Amino acid sequence: AQSVSQHNHHVILSEAASLELGCNYSYGGTVNLFWYVQYPGQHLQLLLKYFSGDPLVKGIKGFEAEFIKSKFSFNLRKPSVQWSDTAEYFCAVNAYSSNTGKLIFGQGTTLQVKP
Amino acid sequence: ETGVTQTPRHLVMGMTNKKSLKCEQHLGHNAMYWYKQSAKKPLELMFVYSLEERVENNSVPSRFSPECPNSSHLFLHLHTLQPEDSALYLCASSKPGQGITEAFFGQGTRLTVV
């Protein structure tokens, strides 16, 4: 069965610090990978996604993620965080062989950015 | 606004009540999903509907009963729930199989069982 593991449950940073959130998945086949963000009181929204091609993908608000197939990882990065990045971040995977499009999520990482 | 609308936003129900959650999308998607979001736990996939047919049920108790009358609407019927069922219930939709798209989520229904 597919599973997703996010290493950091709660991260506290000061503004302008760099961010890296870890995500590893377990599935041997081709996958599609996603990072979603949930700002306080808001719906889950897509930050970025990887389907194929360049393993370094860029998303909204200056976020990027790198797919490393050999490590089954899809870590999220941002060079300089802002107070407005305070939110919960979820990594998710979809098995390409699945024709239902279902997503399996990690447990989430709460990011708190101090002004 | 994501194009996926859930009602109600908040619901408090007793353990003997029957209620329904509603989800509506007008994005032209053909797959819809129910997820449960509890504190300190990953989002749990409950049900998957593809082309209005239930294709996945992840060992969800029978007190949760989904219904998908058409490709735009999804319901979750609730009866005799337990306090541990209190959570945020999220609906999502996507259009897999045609260059798999990401899932779009509604804002959720915050359910409290008393």
PDB file of N, CA, C and O in Angstrom, chain A residues 4 32 34 36 38 41-46 49 51 88 90 94-96 98-108, chain B residues 1-2 9 31 33 35 37 40-43 45 48 50 55-56 88 90 94 96 99-107:
ATOM      1  N   VAL A   4       2.772   7.958   2.737  1.00  0.00           N
ATOM      2  CA  VAL A   4       3.553   9.185   2.635  1.00  0.00           C
ATOM      3  C   VAL A   4       3.971   9.595   4.034  1.00  0.00           C
ATOM      4  O   VAL A   4       3.150   9.589   4.960  1.00  0.00           O
ATOM      5  N   ASN A  32       2.647  10.526  -9.305  1.00  0.00           N
ATOM      6  CA  ASN A  32       2.476  11.967  -9.405  1.00  0.00           C
ATOM      7  C   ASN A  32       2.544  12.507  -7.984  1.00  0.00           C
ATOM      8  O   ASN A  32       1.995  11.907  -7.056  1.00  0.00           O
ATOM      9  N   PHE A  34       2.505  15.889  -5.137  1.00  0.00           N
ATOM     10  CA  PHE A  34       1.870  17.179  -4.897  1.00  0.00           C
ATOM     11  C   PHE A  34       2.277  17.725  -3.524  1.00  0.00           C
ATOM     12  O   PHE A  34       2.518  16.964  -2.581  1.00  0.00           O
ATOM     13  N   TYR A  36       0.335  20.479  -1.019  1.00  0.00           N
ATOM     14  CA  TYR A  36      -0.814  21.336  -0.776  1.00  0.00           C
ATOM     15  C   TYR A  36      -0.532  22.182   0.462  1.00  0.00           C
ATOM     16  O   TYR A  36       0.206  21.774   1.364  1.00  0.00           O
ATOM     17  N   GLN A  38      -2.591  24.630   3.513  1.00  0.00           N
ATOM     18  CA  GLN A  38      -3.872  24.985   4.130  1.00  0.00           C
ATOM     19  C   GLN A  38      -3.620  26.137   5.088  1.00  0.00           C
ATOM     20  O   GLN A  38      -3.068  25.943   6.174  1.00  0.00           O
ATOM     21  N   GLY A  41      -8.090  28.501   8.505  1.00  0.00           N
ATOM     22  CA  GLY A  41      -9.480  28.756   8.154  1.00  0.00           C
ATOM     23  C   GLY A  41      -9.797  28.661   6.676  1.00  0.00           C
ATOM     24  O   GLY A  41     -10.909  28.990   6.257  1.00  0.00           O
ATOM     25  N   GLN A  42      -8.836  28.221   5.886  1.00  0.00           N
ATOM     26  CA  GLN A  42      -9.070  28.151   4.442  1.00  0.00           C
ATOM     27  C   GLN A  42      -9.001  26.719   3.924  1.00  0.00           C
ATOM     28  O   GLN A  42      -8.630  25.800   4.631  1.00  0.00           O
ATOM     29  N   HIS A  43      -9.365  26.569   2.653  1.00  0.00           N
ATOM     30  CA  HIS A  43      -9.358  25.243   2.055  1.00  0.00           C
ATOM     31  C   HIS A  43      -7.946  24.834   1.635  1.00  0.00           C
ATOM     32  O   HIS A  43      -7.050  25.682   1.534  1.00  0.00           O
ATOM     33  N   LEU A  44      -7.776  23.567   1.422  1.00  0.00           N
ATOM     34  CA  LEU A  44      -6.530  23.062   0.877  1.00  0.00           C
ATOM     35  C   LEU A  44      -6.343  23.582  -0.538  1.00  0.00           C
ATOM     36  O   LEU A  44      -7.256  23.506  -1.361  1.00  0.00           O
ATOM     37  N   GLN A  45      -5.164  24.087  -0.811  1.00  0.00           N
ATOM     38  CA  GLN A  45      -4.909  24.549  -2.172  1.00  0.00           C
ATOM     39  C   GLN A  45      -3.548  24.052  -2.635  1.00  0.00           C
ATOM     40  O   GLN A  45      -2.643  23.834  -1.840  1.00  0.00           O
ATOM     41  N   LEU A  46      -3.435  23.886  -3.942  1.00  0.00           N
ATOM     42  CA  LEU A  46      -2.231  23.303  -4.510  1.00  0.00           C
ATOM     43  C   LEU A  46      -1.093  24.318  -4.538  1.00  0.00           C
ATOM     44  O   LEU A  46      -1.250  25.446  -4.990  1.00  0.00           O
ATOM     45  N   LYS A  49       3.125  20.712  -8.227  1.00  0.00           N
ATOM     46  CA  LYS A  49       2.905  19.312  -8.570  1.00  0.00           C
ATOM     47  C   LYS A  49       4.014  18.833  -9.491  1.00  0.00           C
ATOM     48  O   LYS A  49       4.614  19.622 -10.235  1.00  0.00           O
ATOM     49  N   PHE A  51       4.575  15.775 -12.358  1.00  0.00           N
ATOM     50  CA  PHE A  51       4.056  14.644 -13.128  1.00  0.00           C
ATOM     51  C   PHE A  51       5.186  13.944 -13.867  1.00  0.00           C
ATOM     52  O   PHE A  51       5.289  12.722 -13.856  1.00  0.00           O
ATOM     53  N   GLU A  88      -0.425  25.046   7.286  1.00  0.00           N
ATOM     54  CA  GLU A  88      -0.110  23.619   7.350  1.00  0.00           C
ATOM     55  C   GLU A  88       0.160  23.121   5.926  1.00  0.00           C
ATOM     56  O   GLU A  88      -0.567  23.474   4.989  1.00  0.00           O
ATOM     57  N   PHE A  90       0.953  19.888   3.290  1.00  0.00           N
ATOM     58  CA  PHE A  90       0.711  18.471   3.097  1.00  0.00           C
ATOM     59  C   PHE A  90       1.359  17.990   1.804  1.00  0.00           C
ATOM     60  O   PHE A  90       1.176  18.594   0.746  1.00  0.00           O
ATOM     61  N   ASN A  94      -0.027  10.297  -5.837  1.00  0.00           N
ATOM     62  CA  ASN A  94      -1.022   9.559  -6.601  1.00  0.00           C
ATOM     63  C   ASN A  94      -0.276   8.529  -7.434  1.00  0.00           C
ATOM     64  O   ASN A  94       0.658   8.879  -8.158  1.00  0.00           O
ATOM     65  N   ALA A  95      -0.677   7.280  -7.304  1.00  0.00           N
ATOM     66  CA  ALA A  95      -0.049   6.237  -8.101  1.00  0.00           C
ATOM     67  C   ALA A  95      -0.525   6.361  -9.534  1.00  0.00           C
ATOM     68  O   ALA A  95      -1.731   6.395  -9.785  1.00  0.00           O
ATOM     69  N   TYR A  96       0.414   6.444 -10.464  1.00  0.00           N
ATOM     70  CA  TYR A  96       0.059   6.661 -11.868  1.00  0.00           C
ATOM     71  C   TYR A  96      -0.840   5.544 -12.394  1.00  0.00           C
ATOM     72  O   TYR A  96      -1.687   5.765 -13.246  1.00  0.00           O
ATOM     73  N   SER A  98      -3.156   4.172 -10.856  1.00  0.00           N
ATOM     74  CA  SER A  98      -4.525   4.329 -10.362  1.00  0.00           C
ATOM     75  C   SER A  98      -5.305   5.190 -11.331  1.00  0.00           C
ATOM     76  O   SER A  98      -4.879   6.297 -11.669  1.00  0.00           O
ATOM     77  N   ASN A  99      -6.424   4.734 -11.788  1.00  0.00           N
ATOM     78  CA  ASN A  99      -7.202   5.561 -12.705  1.00  0.00           C
ATOM     79  C   ASN A  99      -8.298   6.340 -11.980  1.00  0.00           C
ATOM     80  O   ASN A  99      -9.180   6.899 -12.604  1.00  0.00           O
ATOM     81  N   THR A 100      -8.217   6.338 -10.652  1.00  0.00           N
ATOM     82  CA  THR A 100      -9.215   7.080  -9.890  1.00  0.00           C
ATOM     83  C   THR A 100      -8.725   8.445  -9.453  1.00  0.00           C
ATOM     84  O   THR A 100      -9.503   9.258  -8.986  1.00  0.00           O
ATOM     85  N   GLY A 101      -7.450   8.699  -9.585  1.00  0.00           N
ATOM     86  CA  GLY A 101      -6.915   9.990  -9.198  1.00  0.00           C
ATOM     87  C   GLY A 101      -6.813  10.207  -7.701  1.00  0.00           C
ATOM     88  O   GLY A 101      -6.574  11.320  -7.250  1.00  0.00           O
ATOM     89  N   LYS A 102      -6.993   9.157  -6.910  1.00  0.00           N
ATOM     90  CA  LYS A 102      -6.991   9.355  -5.461  1.00  0.00           C
ATOM     91  C   LYS A 102      -5.612   9.785  -4.970  1.00  0.00           C
ATOM     92  O   LYS A 102      -4.587   9.371  -5.502  1.00  0.00           O
ATOM     93  N   LEU A 103      -5.616  10.603  -3.952  1.00  0.00           N
ATOM     94  CA  LEU A 103      -4.381  11.092  -3.352  1.00  0.00           C
ATOM     95  C   LEU A 103      -4.208  10.491  -1.962  1.00  0.00           C
ATOM     96  O   LEU A 103      -5.163  10.420  -1.191  1.00  0.00           O
ATOM     97  N   ILE A 104      -2.980  10.080  -1.663  1.00  0.00           N
ATOM     98  CA  ILE A 104      -2.625   9.631  -0.330  1.00  0.00           C
ATOM     99  C   ILE A 104      -1.772  10.738   0.283  1.00  0.00           C
ATOM    100  O   ILE A 104      -0.774  11.160  -0.315  1.00  0.00           O
ATOM    101  N   PHE A 105      -2.154  11.180   1.474  1.00  0.00           N
ATOM    102  CA  PHE A 105      -1.503  12.329   2.097  1.00  0.00           C
ATOM    103  C   PHE A 105      -0.589  11.925   3.240  1.00  0.00           C
ATOM    104  O   PHE A 105      -0.811  10.925   3.915  1.00  0.00           O
ATOM    105  N   GLY A 106       0.424  12.753   3.462  1.00  0.00           N
ATOM    106  CA  GLY A 106       1.202  12.668   4.673  1.00  0.00           C
ATOM    107  C   GLY A 106       0.432  13.329   5.809  1.00  0.00           C
ATOM    108  O   GLY A 106      -0.652  13.884   5.608  1.00  0.00           O
ATOM    109  N   GLN A 107       1.028  13.273   7.005  1.00  0.00           N
ATOM    110  CA  GLN A 107       0.305  13.761   8.182  1.00  0.00           C
ATOM    111  C   GLN A 107       0.353  15.274   8.331  1.00  0.00           C
ATOM    112  O   GLN A 107      -0.291  15.834   9.214  1.00  0.00           O
ATOM    113  N   GLY A 108       1.103  15.929   7.475  1.00  0.00           N
ATOM    114  CA  GLY A 108       1.118  17.379   7.505  1.00  0.00           C
ATOM    115  C   GLY A 108       2.218  17.953   8.368  1.00  0.00           C
ATOM    116  O   GLY A 108       2.677  17.311   9.328  1.00  0.00           O
TER     117      GLY A 108
ATOM    118  N   GLU B   1     -12.075  30.696  -3.599  1.00  0.00           N
ATOM    119  CA  GLU B   1     -13.106  29.874  -4.239  1.00  0.00           C
ATOM    120  C   GLU B   1     -12.441  28.825  -5.132  1.00  0.00           C
ATOM    121  O   GLU B   1     -11.661  29.146  -6.025  1.00  0.00           O
ATOM    122  N   THR B   2     -12.732  27.557  -4.868  1.00  0.00           N
ATOM    123  CA  THR B   2     -12.052  26.491  -5.607  1.00  0.00           C
ATOM    124  C   THR B   2     -12.925  25.878  -6.670  1.00  0.00           C
ATOM    125  O   THR B   2     -12.449  25.093  -7.478  1.00  0.00           O
ATOM    126  N   ARG B   9     -21.147  24.383   6.509  1.00  0.00           N
ATOM    127  CA  ARG B   9     -19.753  24.581   6.909  1.00  0.00           C
ATOM    128  C   ARG B   9     -19.503  24.030   8.314  1.00  0.00           C
ATOM    129  O   ARG B   9     -18.391  23.573   8.613  1.00  0.00           O
ATOM    130  N   ALA B  31     -14.425  12.641 -11.149  1.00  0.00           N
ATOM    131  CA  ALA B  31     -14.116  11.869  -9.946  1.00  0.00           C
ATOM    132  C   ALA B  31     -14.325  12.758  -8.732  1.00  0.00           C
ATOM    133  O   ALA B  31     -13.979  13.946  -8.754  1.00  0.00           O
ATOM    134  N   TYR B  33     -14.374  12.735  -4.193  1.00  0.00           N
ATOM    135  CA  TYR B  33     -13.780  12.047  -3.049  1.00  0.00           C
ATOM    136  C   TYR B  33     -14.292  12.644  -1.735  1.00  0.00           C
ATOM    137  O   TYR B  33     -14.541  13.849  -1.655  1.00  0.00           O
ATOM    138  N   TYR B  35     -12.800  12.932   2.148  1.00  0.00           N
ATOM    139  CA  TYR B  35     -11.675  12.752   3.050  1.00  0.00           C
ATOM    140  C   TYR B  35     -12.101  13.175   4.456  1.00  0.00           C
ATOM    141  O   TYR B  35     -12.929  14.073   4.617  1.00  0.00           O
ATOM    142  N   GLN B  37     -10.433  14.739   7.939  1.00  0.00           N
ATOM    143  CA  GLN B  37      -9.246  15.375   8.490  1.00  0.00           C
ATOM    144  C   GLN B  37      -9.411  15.529   9.996  1.00  0.00           C
ATOM    145  O   GLN B  37     -10.236  16.309  10.472  1.00  0.00           O
ATOM    146  N   LYS B  40      -3.843  15.914  14.184  1.00  0.00           N
ATOM    147  CA  LYS B  40      -2.641  15.077  14.355  1.00  0.00           C
ATOM    148  C   LYS B  40      -2.635  13.806  13.506  1.00  0.00           C
ATOM    149  O   LYS B  40      -1.856  12.906  13.756  1.00  0.00           O
ATOM    150  N   LYS B  41      -3.521  13.726  12.530  1.00  0.00           N
ATOM    151  CA  LYS B  41      -3.552  12.534  11.678  1.00  0.00           C
ATOM    152  C   LYS B  41      -3.539  12.948  10.216  1.00  0.00           C
ATOM    153  O   LYS B  41      -4.008  14.031   9.868  1.00  0.00           O
ATOM    154  N   PRO B  42      -3.048  12.086   9.348  1.00  0.00           N
ATOM    155  CA  PRO B  42      -3.093  12.416   7.915  1.00  0.00           C
ATOM    156  C   PRO B  42      -4.536  12.481   7.435  1.00  0.00           C
ATOM    157  O   PRO B  42      -5.419  11.870   8.035  1.00  0.00           O
ATOM    158  N   LEU B  43      -4.732  13.184   6.345  1.00  0.00           N
ATOM    159  CA  LEU B  43      -6.042  13.138   5.706  1.00  0.00           C
ATOM    160  C   LEU B  43      -6.341  11.696   5.322  1.00  0.00           C
ATOM    161  O   LEU B  43      -5.538  11.037   4.664  1.00  0.00           O
ATOM    162  N   LEU B  45      -8.505   9.075   3.273  1.00  0.00           N
ATOM    163  CA  LEU B  45      -9.422   8.901   2.149  1.00  0.00           C
ATOM    164  C   LEU B  45     -10.537   7.962   2.574  1.00  0.00           C
ATOM    165  O   LEU B  45     -10.275   6.842   3.034  1.00  0.00           O
ATOM    166  N   VAL B  48     -14.179   6.986  -2.862  1.00  0.00           N
ATOM    167  CA  VAL B  48     -13.846   7.493  -4.195  1.00  0.00           C
ATOM    168  C   VAL B  48     -14.982   7.152  -5.127  1.00  0.00           C
ATOM    169  O   VAL B  48     -15.426   6.001  -5.183  1.00  0.00           O
ATOM    170  N   SER B  50     -15.919   7.450  -9.205  1.00  0.00           N
ATOM    171  CA  SER B  50     -15.440   7.728 -10.545  1.00  0.00           C
ATOM    172  C   SER B  50     -16.591   7.505 -11.502  1.00  0.00           C
ATOM    173  O   SER B  50     -17.179   6.418 -11.526  1.00  0.00           O
ATOM    174  N   VAL B  55     -15.891   3.467  -6.409  1.00  0.00           N
ATOM    175  CA  VAL B  55     -14.808   2.554  -6.779  1.00  0.00           C
ATOM    176  C   VAL B  55     -13.909   2.235  -5.605  1.00  0.00           C
ATOM    177  O   VAL B  55     -13.029   1.379  -5.713  1.00  0.00           O
ATOM    178  N   GLU B  56     -14.093   2.923  -4.517  1.00  0.00           N
ATOM    179  CA  GLU B  56     -13.256   2.655  -3.360  1.00  0.00           C
ATOM    180  C   GLU B  56     -13.996   3.037  -2.077  1.00  0.00           C
ATOM    181  O   GLU B  56     -14.623   4.089  -1.984  1.00  0.00           O
ATOM    182  N   LEU B  88     -13.064  17.332  10.486  1.00  0.00           N
ATOM    183  CA  LEU B  88     -13.350  18.141   9.301  1.00  0.00           C
ATOM    184  C   LEU B  88     -13.493  17.186   8.124  1.00  0.00           C
ATOM    185  O   LEU B  88     -12.588  16.397   7.855  1.00  0.00           O
ATOM    186  N   LEU B  90     -13.787  16.697   4.216  1.00  0.00           N
ATOM    187  CA  LEU B  90     -13.433  17.411   2.990  1.00  0.00           C
ATOM    188  C   LEU B  90     -13.897  16.655   1.766  1.00  0.00           C
ATOM    189  O   LEU B  90     -13.733  15.439   1.672  1.00  0.00           O
ATOM    190  N   SER B  94     -11.627  15.772  -9.154  1.00  0.00           N
ATOM    191  CA  SER B  94     -10.533  15.854 -10.123  1.00  0.00           C
ATOM    192  C   SER B  94     -10.991  15.211 -11.428  1.00  0.00           C
ATOM    193  O   SER B  94     -12.128  14.739 -11.547  1.00  0.00           O
ATOM    194  N   PRO B  96      -9.132  12.558 -13.464  1.00  0.00           N
ATOM    195  CA  PRO B  96      -8.025  11.670 -13.744  1.00  0.00           C
ATOM    196  C   PRO B  96      -8.171  11.003 -15.099  1.00  0.00           C
ATOM    197  O   PRO B  96      -9.240  10.979 -15.672  1.00  0.00           O
ATOM    198  N   GLY B  99      -4.406  13.208 -18.432  1.00  0.00           N
ATOM    199  CA  GLY B  99      -3.346  14.074 -17.930  1.00  0.00           C
ATOM    200  C   GLY B  99      -3.720  14.388 -16.508  1.00  0.00           C
ATOM    201  O   GLY B  99      -4.302  15.404 -16.241  1.00  0.00           O
ATOM    202  N   ILE B 100      -3.408  13.527 -15.613  1.00  0.00           N
ATOM    203  CA  ILE B 100      -3.998  13.573 -14.272  1.00  0.00           C
ATOM    204  C   ILE B 100      -3.903  14.959 -13.665  1.00  0.00           C
ATOM    205  O   ILE B 100      -2.840  15.531 -13.539  1.00  0.00           O
ATOM    206  N   THR B 101      -5.012  15.487 -13.311  1.00  0.00           N
ATOM    207  CA  THR B 101      -5.057  16.811 -12.719  1.00  0.00           C
ATOM    208  C   THR B 101      -5.008  16.697 -11.218  1.00  0.00           C
ATOM    209  O   THR B 101      -5.303  15.667 -10.634  1.00  0.00           O
ATOM    210  N   GLU B 102      -4.674  17.796 -10.610  1.00  0.00           N
ATOM    211  CA  GLU B 102      -4.690  17.830  -9.155  1.00  0.00           C
ATOM    212  C   GLU B 102      -6.124  17.806  -8.666  1.00  0.00           C
ATOM    213  O   GLU B 102      -7.056  18.081  -9.418  1.00  0.00           O
ATOM    214  N   ALA B 103      -6.314  17.487  -7.408  1.00  0.00           N
ATOM    215  CA  ALA B 103      -7.632  17.507  -6.796  1.00  0.00           C
ATOM    216  C   ALA B 103      -7.924  18.905  -6.284  1.00  0.00           C
ATOM    217  O   ALA B 103      -7.039  19.587  -5.765  1.00  0.00           O
ATOM    218  N   PHE B 104      -9.163  19.328  -6.473  1.00  0.00           N
ATOM    219  CA  PHE B 104      -9.623  20.602  -5.938  1.00  0.00           C
ATOM    220  C   PHE B 104     -10.494  20.304  -4.718  1.00  0.00           C
ATOM    221  O   PHE B 104     -11.394  19.472  -4.793  1.00  0.00           O
ATOM    222  N   PHE B 105     -10.226  21.018  -3.646  1.00  0.00           N
ATOM    223  CA  PHE B 105     -10.902  20.736  -2.390  1.00  0.00           C
ATOM    224  C   PHE B 105     -11.922  21.812  -2.039  1.00  0.00           C
ATOM    225  O   PHE B 105     -11.706  23.001  -2.321  1.00  0.00           O
ATOM    226  N   GLY B 106     -12.994  21.385  -1.394  1.00  0.00           N
ATOM    227  CA  GLY B 106     -13.910  22.310  -0.785  1.00  0.00           C
ATOM    228  C   GLY B 106     -13.369  22.784   0.552  1.00  0.00           C
ATOM    229  O   GLY B 106     -12.303  22.335   1.000  1.00  0.00           O
ATOM    230  N   GLN B 107     -14.085  23.677   1.188  1.00  0.00           N
ATOM    231  CA  GLN B 107     -13.628  24.228   2.464  1.00  0.00           C
ATOM    232  C   GLN B 107     -13.946  23.328   3.635  1.00  0.00           C
ATOM    233  O   GLN B 107     -13.473  23.573   4.742  1.00  0.00           O
TER     234      GLN B 107
END
